[in-house]
């Protein structure tokens, strides 16, 4: 299995030449989540090809993608894609498939909701101890705080970027400042940051993932292609990750 970062083949590839016989796995594909590992960071432009793309094709993917940050991607099923999730959504739990195969995915174990505490808040900080939120610092950083009902001078639908989260006190820091302190306000946390590299869907590294409705089977090689930005890393460091070869899922 060959790994590429930004079109450059890495030296730590996985040799499975000694594997013999047939391999079968009926488990559902979970994007961003697997046995023993979880993704904390942004995923964007996830593609699956039912063949091993060449090193030259992978380099073109990386160069074209880097040149089009903030723009749309014209790659379609004509490239043989069996799944292409742009992750451009800004709300909800549906993640549309642009490959032409109608393989809609679902953002799972996300969209947390709660009601802020009645006091102790400010125009830039909000405390919530009634919801089931992570005790880990920073897991919601980069997500969107969305007020789901009018709360004093804060209108329903008001959204703010979460710039910091303290797990021990369940305190969110948001920007820009709100019109008033969000006391006893109903809200949800949106994982979708929207847009190509802006920055797709943010996973908190807890138990959330993206689950395709169906997943086309394959018997030979496959290529995964995804732009990823690890948590707490500048968006300027968004990287294209490719896994190419005979994939044993």
mmCIF file of C-alpha atoms in Angstrom:
data_model
loop_
_atom_site.group_PDB
_atom_site.id
_atom_site.type_symbol
_atom_site.label_atom_id
_atom_site.label_comp_id
_atom_site.label_asym_id
_atom_site.label_seq_id
_atom_site.Cartn_x
_atom_site.Cartn_y
_atom_site.Cartn_z
ATOM 1 C CA UNK A 1 0.000 0.000 0.000
ATOM 2 C CA UNK A 2 1.527 3.319 -1.068
ATOM 3 C CA UNK A 3 0.940 6.523 0.883
ATOM 4 C CA UNK A 4 1.240 10.014 -0.626
ATOM 5 C CA UNK A 5 1.124 13.452 0.996
ATOM 6 C CA UNK A 6 0.549 16.392 -1.357
ATOM 7 C CA UNK A 7 1.472 14.200 -4.317
ATOM 8 C CA UNK A 8 4.752 12.998 -2.828
ATOM 9 C CA UNK A 9 5.157 9.277 -2.172
ATOM 10 C CA UNK A 10 6.152 8.517 1.411
ATOM 11 C CA UNK A 11 8.823 6.031 2.418
ATOM 12 C CA UNK A 12 6.765 4.298 5.106
ATOM 13 C CA UNK A 13 4.594 2.216 2.771
ATOM 14 C CA UNK A 14 2.890 -1.007 3.879
ATOM 15 C CA UNK A 15 4.081 -4.261 2.350
ATOM 16 C CA UNK A 16 1.280 -6.830 2.111
ATOM 17 C CA UNK A 17 2.918 -9.016 -0.525
ATOM 18 C CA UNK A 18 2.948 -11.958 1.883
ATOM 19 C CA UNK A 19 -0.843 -11.900 2.291
ATOM 20 C CA UNK A 20 -2.470 -14.781 0.433
ATOM 21 C CA UNK A 21 -6.002 -16.058 -0.088
ATOM 22 C CA UNK A 22 -9.156 -14.005 -0.169
ATOM 23 C CA UNK A 23 -10.049 -11.264 2.243
ATOM 24 C CA UNK A 24 -13.645 -10.357 3.004
ATOM 25 C CA UNK A 25 -15.026 -7.724 5.339
ATOM 26 C CA UNK A 26 -18.734 -6.948 5.592
ATOM 27 C CA UNK A 27 -18.231 -4.005 7.949
ATOM 28 C CA UNK A 28 -19.608 -0.629 6.916
ATOM 29 C CA UNK A 29 -17.193 2.060 5.817
ATOM 30 C CA UNK A 30 -16.831 4.811 8.413
ATOM 31 C CA UNK A 31 -15.001 7.875 7.163
ATOM 32 C CA UNK A 32 -12.853 9.332 9.938
ATOM 33 C CA UNK A 33 -13.263 6.462 12.397
ATOM 34 C CA UNK A 34 -11.863 2.971 12.767
ATOM 35 C CA UNK A 35 -10.816 0.332 15.248
ATOM 36 C CA UNK A 36 -8.188 1.855 17.518
ATOM 37 C CA UNK A 37 -8.151 5.299 15.899
ATOM 38 C CA UNK A 38 -10.336 8.399 15.564
ATOM 39 C CA UNK A 39 -9.934 11.565 13.523
ATOM 40 C CA UNK A 40 -9.672 14.934 15.263
ATOM 41 C CA UNK A 41 -9.498 17.618 12.605
ATOM 42 C CA UNK A 42 -11.015 18.604 9.254
ATOM 43 C CA UNK A 43 -11.833 16.283 6.357
ATOM 44 C CA UNK A 44 -12.667 17.645 2.914
ATOM 45 C CA UNK A 45 -13.094 16.399 -0.663
ATOM 46 C CA UNK A 46 -13.085 12.653 0.126
ATOM 47 C CA UNK A 47 -12.874 10.487 -3.012
ATOM 48 C CA UNK A 48 -12.749 6.730 -3.629
ATOM 49 C CA UNK A 49 -11.529 5.248 -6.922
ATOM 50 C CA UNK A 50 -11.977 1.490 -7.622
ATOM 51 C CA UNK A 51 -8.444 1.262 -9.008
ATOM 52 C CA UNK A 52 -4.911 2.303 -8.091
ATOM 53 C CA UNK A 53 -4.298 5.752 -9.552
ATOM 54 C CA UNK A 54 -0.816 6.290 -10.882
ATOM 55 C CA UNK A 55 1.769 8.423 -9.128
ATOM 56 C CA UNK A 56 1.416 10.970 -11.946
ATOM 57 C CA UNK A 57 -2.376 11.138 -11.496
ATOM 58 C CA UNK A 58 -1.988 11.593 -7.749
ATOM 59 C CA UNK A 59 0.479 14.448 -8.291
ATOM 60 C CA UNK A 60 -1.997 16.133 -10.643
ATOM 61 C CA UNK A 61 -4.732 15.747 -7.995
ATOM 62 C CA UNK A 62 -2.521 17.465 -5.436
ATOM 63 C CA UNK A 63 -1.375 20.290 -7.729
ATOM 64 C CA UNK A 64 -4.850 21.045 -9.069
ATOM 65 C CA UNK A 65 -6.403 20.924 -5.610
ATOM 66 C CA UNK A 66 -3.824 23.249 -4.060
ATOM 67 C CA UNK A 67 -4.323 25.730 -6.907
ATOM 68 C CA UNK A 68 -8.105 25.713 -6.443
ATOM 69 C CA UNK A 69 -8.441 26.315 -2.724
ATOM 70 C CA UNK A 70 -11.749 28.098 -2.257
ATOM 71 C CA UNK A 71 -13.021 27.061 -5.697
ATOM 72 C CA UNK A 72 -15.198 24.197 -6.872
ATOM 73 C CA UNK A 73 -13.820 20.876 -8.067
ATOM 74 C CA UNK A 74 -14.835 19.668 -11.525
ATOM 75 C CA UNK A 75 -13.775 16.036 -10.962
ATOM 76 C CA UNK A 76 -16.718 13.774 -11.764
ATOM 77 C CA UNK A 77 -17.587 10.113 -12.145
ATOM 78 C CA UNK A 78 -15.862 10.212 -15.539
ATOM 79 C CA UNK A 79 -12.681 9.534 -13.562
ATOM 80 C CA UNK A 80 -14.206 6.271 -12.344
ATOM 81 C CA UNK A 81 -15.130 7.587 -8.901
ATOM 82 C CA UNK A 82 -17.389 5.344 -6.837
ATOM 83 C CA UNK A 83 -17.700 7.931 -4.081
ATOM 84 C CA UNK A 84 -17.010 11.676 -3.883
ATOM 85 C CA UNK A 85 -18.095 13.620 -0.810
ATOM 86 C CA UNK A 86 -17.329 17.342 -1.234
ATOM 87 C CA UNK A 87 -18.441 18.096 2.345
ATOM 88 C CA UNK A 88 -19.714 21.532 1.379
ATOM 89 C CA UNK A 89 -22.754 21.344 3.669
ATOM 90 C CA UNK A 90 -23.215 23.975 6.374
ATOM 91 C CA UNK A 91 -25.904 22.265 8.493
ATOM 92 C CA UNK A 92 -27.796 19.015 8.987
ATOM 93 C CA UNK A 93 -26.416 15.472 8.989
ATOM 94 C CA UNK A 94 -26.541 14.665 5.254
ATOM 95 C CA UNK A 95 -23.270 14.508 3.301
ATOM 96 C CA UNK A 96 -24.033 14.440 -0.445
ATOM 97 C CA UNK A 97 -22.212 12.217 -2.921
ATOM 98 C CA UNK A 98 -21.088 14.014 -6.115
ATOM 99 C CA UNK A 99 -19.791 10.907 -7.892
ATOM 100 C CA UNK A 100 -23.098 10.271 -9.658
ATOM 101 C CA UNK A 101 -23.692 7.089 -7.646
ATOM 102 C CA UNK A 102 -26.132 8.697 -5.167
ATOM 103 C CA UNK A 103 -24.167 7.298 -2.244
ATOM 104 C CA UNK A 104 -25.376 9.839 0.297
ATOM 105 C CA UNK A 105 -23.592 9.679 3.645
ATOM 106 C CA UNK A 106 -24.675 10.577 7.168
ATOM 107 C CA UNK A 107 -22.731 12.598 9.705
ATOM 108 C CA UNK A 108 -23.065 10.344 12.745
ATOM 109 C CA UNK A 109 -22.774 11.103 16.471
ATOM 110 C CA UNK A 110 -22.424 14.801 15.744
ATOM 111 C CA UNK A 111 -24.722 17.858 15.991
ATOM 112 C CA UNK A 112 -24.460 18.111 19.777
ATOM 113 C CA UNK A 113 -27.082 20.322 21.431
ATOM 114 C CA UNK A 114 -27.688 21.886 24.800
ATOM 115 C CA UNK A 115 -28.819 24.933 26.779
ATOM 116 C CA UNK A 116 -26.276 27.354 28.193
ATOM 117 C CA UNK A 117 -26.072 28.025 31.911
ATOM 118 C CA UNK A 118 -28.298 30.773 33.328
ATOM 119 C CA UNK A 119 -25.336 32.864 34.481
ATOM 120 C CA UNK A 120 -21.563 33.143 34.222
ATOM 121 C CA UNK A 121 -21.571 33.780 30.475
ATOM 122 C CA UNK A 122 -20.265 36.797 28.535
ATOM 123 C CA UNK A 123 -20.526 38.096 24.988
ATOM 124 C CA UNK A 124 -17.540 35.917 24.009
ATOM 125 C CA UNK A 125 -17.798 32.937 26.381
ATOM 126 C CA UNK A 126 -20.577 30.447 27.068
ATOM 127 C CA UNK A 127 -20.806 27.730 29.702
ATOM 128 C CA UNK A 128 -22.966 24.631 29.415
ATOM 129 C CA UNK A 129 -23.094 21.839 31.980
ATOM 130 C CA UNK A 130 -26.457 20.271 31.061
ATOM 131 C CA UNK A 131 -25.366 18.579 27.832
ATOM 132 C CA UNK A 132 -23.155 15.567 27.253
ATOM 133 C CA UNK A 133 -20.021 17.238 25.982
ATOM 134 C CA UNK A 134 -16.442 16.078 25.753
ATOM 135 C CA UNK A 135 -14.122 16.614 28.711
ATOM 136 C CA UNK A 136 -11.204 17.059 26.300
ATOM 137 C CA UNK A 137 -9.947 20.565 25.595
ATOM 138 C CA UNK A 138 -10.203 22.027 22.075
ATOM 139 C CA UNK A 139 -12.281 19.228 20.492
ATOM 140 C CA UNK A 140 -14.927 21.703 19.244
ATOM 141 C CA UNK A 141 -12.473 24.357 18.085
ATOM 142 C CA UNK A 142 -13.266 25.455 14.531
ATOM 143 C CA UNK A 143 -16.869 24.273 14.704
ATOM 144 C CA UNK A 144 -19.912 26.556 14.621
ATOM 145 C CA UNK A 145 -22.071 27.505 17.628
ATOM 146 C CA UNK A 146 -25.615 27.844 16.292
ATOM 147 C CA UNK A 147 -28.429 29.354 18.401
ATOM 148 C CA UNK A 148 -31.597 27.399 17.670
ATOM 149 C CA UNK A 149 -34.095 29.772 19.297
ATOM 150 C CA UNK A 150 -34.308 33.492 19.997
ATOM 151 C CA UNK A 151 -32.663 34.253 23.337
ATOM 152 C CA UNK A 152 -33.038 37.847 24.501
ATOM 153 C CA UNK A 153 -31.277 40.004 21.912
ATOM 154 C CA UNK A 154 -29.649 36.958 20.275
ATOM 155 C CA UNK A 155 -31.741 35.976 17.264
ATOM 156 C CA UNK A 156 -32.531 32.397 16.316
ATOM 157 C CA UNK A 157 -30.036 31.236 13.703
ATOM 158 C CA UNK A 158 -27.206 33.379 15.028
ATOM 159 C CA UNK A 159 -23.900 31.592 14.481
ATOM 160 C CA UNK A 160 -20.430 32.116 15.868
ATOM 161 C CA UNK A 161 -17.117 30.344 15.286
ATOM 162 C CA UNK A 162 -15.806 28.403 18.279
ATOM 163 C CA UNK A 163 -12.214 29.502 18.840
ATOM 164 C CA UNK A 164 -11.585 27.642 22.101
ATOM 165 C CA UNK A 165 -13.178 24.977 24.278
ATOM 166 C CA UNK A 166 -12.273 24.031 27.866
ATOM 167 C CA UNK A 167 -13.459 20.523 28.653
ATOM 168 C CA UNK A 168 -13.276 20.677 32.444
ATOM 169 C CA UNK A 169 -15.702 23.603 32.689
ATOM 170 C CA UNK A 170 -17.544 23.013 29.360
ATOM 171 C CA UNK A 171 -16.749 26.600 28.366
ATOM 172 C CA UNK A 172 -16.862 27.773 24.745
ATOM 173 C CA UNK A 173 -15.105 30.901 23.493
ATOM 174 C CA UNK A 174 -16.654 32.364 20.337
ATOM 175 C CA UNK A 175 -16.002 35.145 17.860
ATOM 176 C CA UNK A 176 -17.096 37.697 16.926
ATOM 177 C CA UNK A 177 -18.748 38.853 20.146
ATOM 178 C CA UNK A 178 -22.472 38.245 20.650
ATOM 179 C CA UNK A 179 -25.045 40.998 21.182
ATOM 180 C CA UNK A 180 -25.469 39.899 24.806
ATOM 181 C CA UNK A 181 -24.377 37.211 27.238
ATOM 182 C CA UNK A 182 -26.048 33.909 26.142
ATOM 183 C CA UNK A 183 -27.837 33.065 29.390
ATOM 184 C CA UNK A 184 -30.180 30.027 29.210
ATOM 185 C CA UNK A 185 -29.925 29.854 25.406
ATOM 186 C CA UNK A 186 -30.687 26.766 23.301
ATOM 187 C CA UNK A 187 -28.022 25.951 20.746
ATOM 188 C CA UNK A 188 -26.383 23.252 18.668
ATOM 189 C CA UNK A 189 -22.813 22.663 17.540
ATOM 190 C CA UNK A 190 -22.389 22.400 13.782
ATOM 191 C CA UNK A 191 -19.451 20.295 12.603
ATOM 192 C CA UNK A 192 -19.719 21.605 9.047
ATOM 193 C CA UNK A 193 -17.320 24.460 8.382
ATOM 194 C CA UNK A 194 -18.516 24.417 4.763
ATOM 195 C CA UNK A 195 -16.886 24.860 1.397
ATOM 196 C CA UNK A 196 -13.848 23.450 -0.320
ATOM 197 C CA UNK A 197 -10.999 23.768 2.179
ATOM 198 C CA UNK A 198 -13.113 26.035 4.239
ATOM 199 C CA UNK A 199 -12.663 23.468 5.872
ATOM 200 C CA UNK A 200 -15.181 20.701 5.127
ATOM 201 C CA UNK A 201 -16.389 18.732 8.151
ATOM 202 C CA UNK A 202 -14.680 18.923 11.546
ATOM 203 C CA UNK A 203 -14.523 15.672 13.542
ATOM 204 C CA UNK A 204 -13.945 15.922 17.276
ATOM 205 C CA UNK A 205 -11.925 12.728 17.775
ATOM 206 C CA UNK A 206 -14.558 11.333 20.122
ATOM 207 C CA UNK A 207 -17.109 9.112 18.366
ATOM 208 C CA UNK A 208 -18.305 11.025 15.312
ATOM 209 C CA UNK A 209 -17.792 9.851 11.732
ATOM 210 C CA UNK A 210 -19.309 9.944 8.235
ATOM 211 C CA UNK A 211 -21.173 6.832 7.128
ATOM 212 C CA UNK A 212 -22.024 6.174 3.444
ATOM 213 C CA UNK A 213 -25.444 4.604 2.873
ATOM 214 C CA UNK A 214 -23.907 1.915 0.685
ATOM 215 C CA UNK A 215 -20.400 1.167 -0.432
ATOM 216 C CA UNK A 216 -19.505 -0.316 -3.789
ATOM 217 C CA UNK A 217 -17.551 -3.547 -3.505
ATOM 218 C CA UNK A 218 -14.182 -4.016 -5.120
ATOM 219 C CA UNK A 219 -11.892 -6.970 -5.736
ATOM 220 C CA UNK A 220 -8.619 -5.411 -6.846
ATOM 221 C CA UNK A 221 -6.900 -2.104 -6.166
ATOM 222 C CA UNK A 222 -8.437 1.061 -4.740
ATOM 223 C CA UNK A 223 -7.372 4.650 -4.061
ATOM 224 C CA UNK A 224 -8.555 6.854 -1.195
ATOM 225 C CA UNK A 225 -8.063 10.570 -1.716
ATOM 226 C CA UNK A 226 -8.830 13.153 0.999
ATOM 227 C CA UNK A 227 -7.712 16.618 2.076
ATOM 228 C CA UNK A 228 -7.105 16.638 5.809
ATOM 229 C CA UNK A 229 -6.132 19.267 8.343
ATOM 230 C CA UNK A 230 -5.269 17.964 11.791
ATOM 231 C CA UNK A 231 -6.747 19.683 14.832
ATOM 232 C CA UNK A 232 -4.992 22.846 16.017
ATOM 233 C CA UNK A 233 -3.003 23.163 12.789
ATOM 234 C CA UNK A 234 -3.220 26.240 10.557
ATOM 235 C CA UNK A 235 -5.470 25.806 7.525
ATOM 236 C CA UNK A 236 -2.421 26.707 5.464
ATOM 237 C CA UNK A 237 -1.193 23.212 6.317
ATOM 238 C CA UNK A 238 -4.133 21.444 4.693
ATOM 239 C CA UNK A 239 -2.658 18.364 2.980
ATOM 240 C CA UNK A 240 -3.857 15.934 0.334
ATOM 241 C CA UNK A 241 -3.539 12.364 1.628
ATOM 242 C CA UNK A 242 -3.650 9.441 -0.816
ATOM 243 C CA UNK A 243 -3.609 5.737 -0.074
ATOM 244 C CA UNK A 244 -3.046 3.734 -3.245
ATOM 245 C CA UNK A 245 -2.826 -0.016 -3.736
ATOM 246 C CA UNK A 246 -4.583 -3.194 -2.708
ATOM 247 C CA UNK A 247 -6.587 -2.013 0.260
ATOM 248 C CA UNK A 248 -7.736 -4.493 2.898
ATOM 249 C CA UNK A 249 -10.599 -2.737 4.672
#
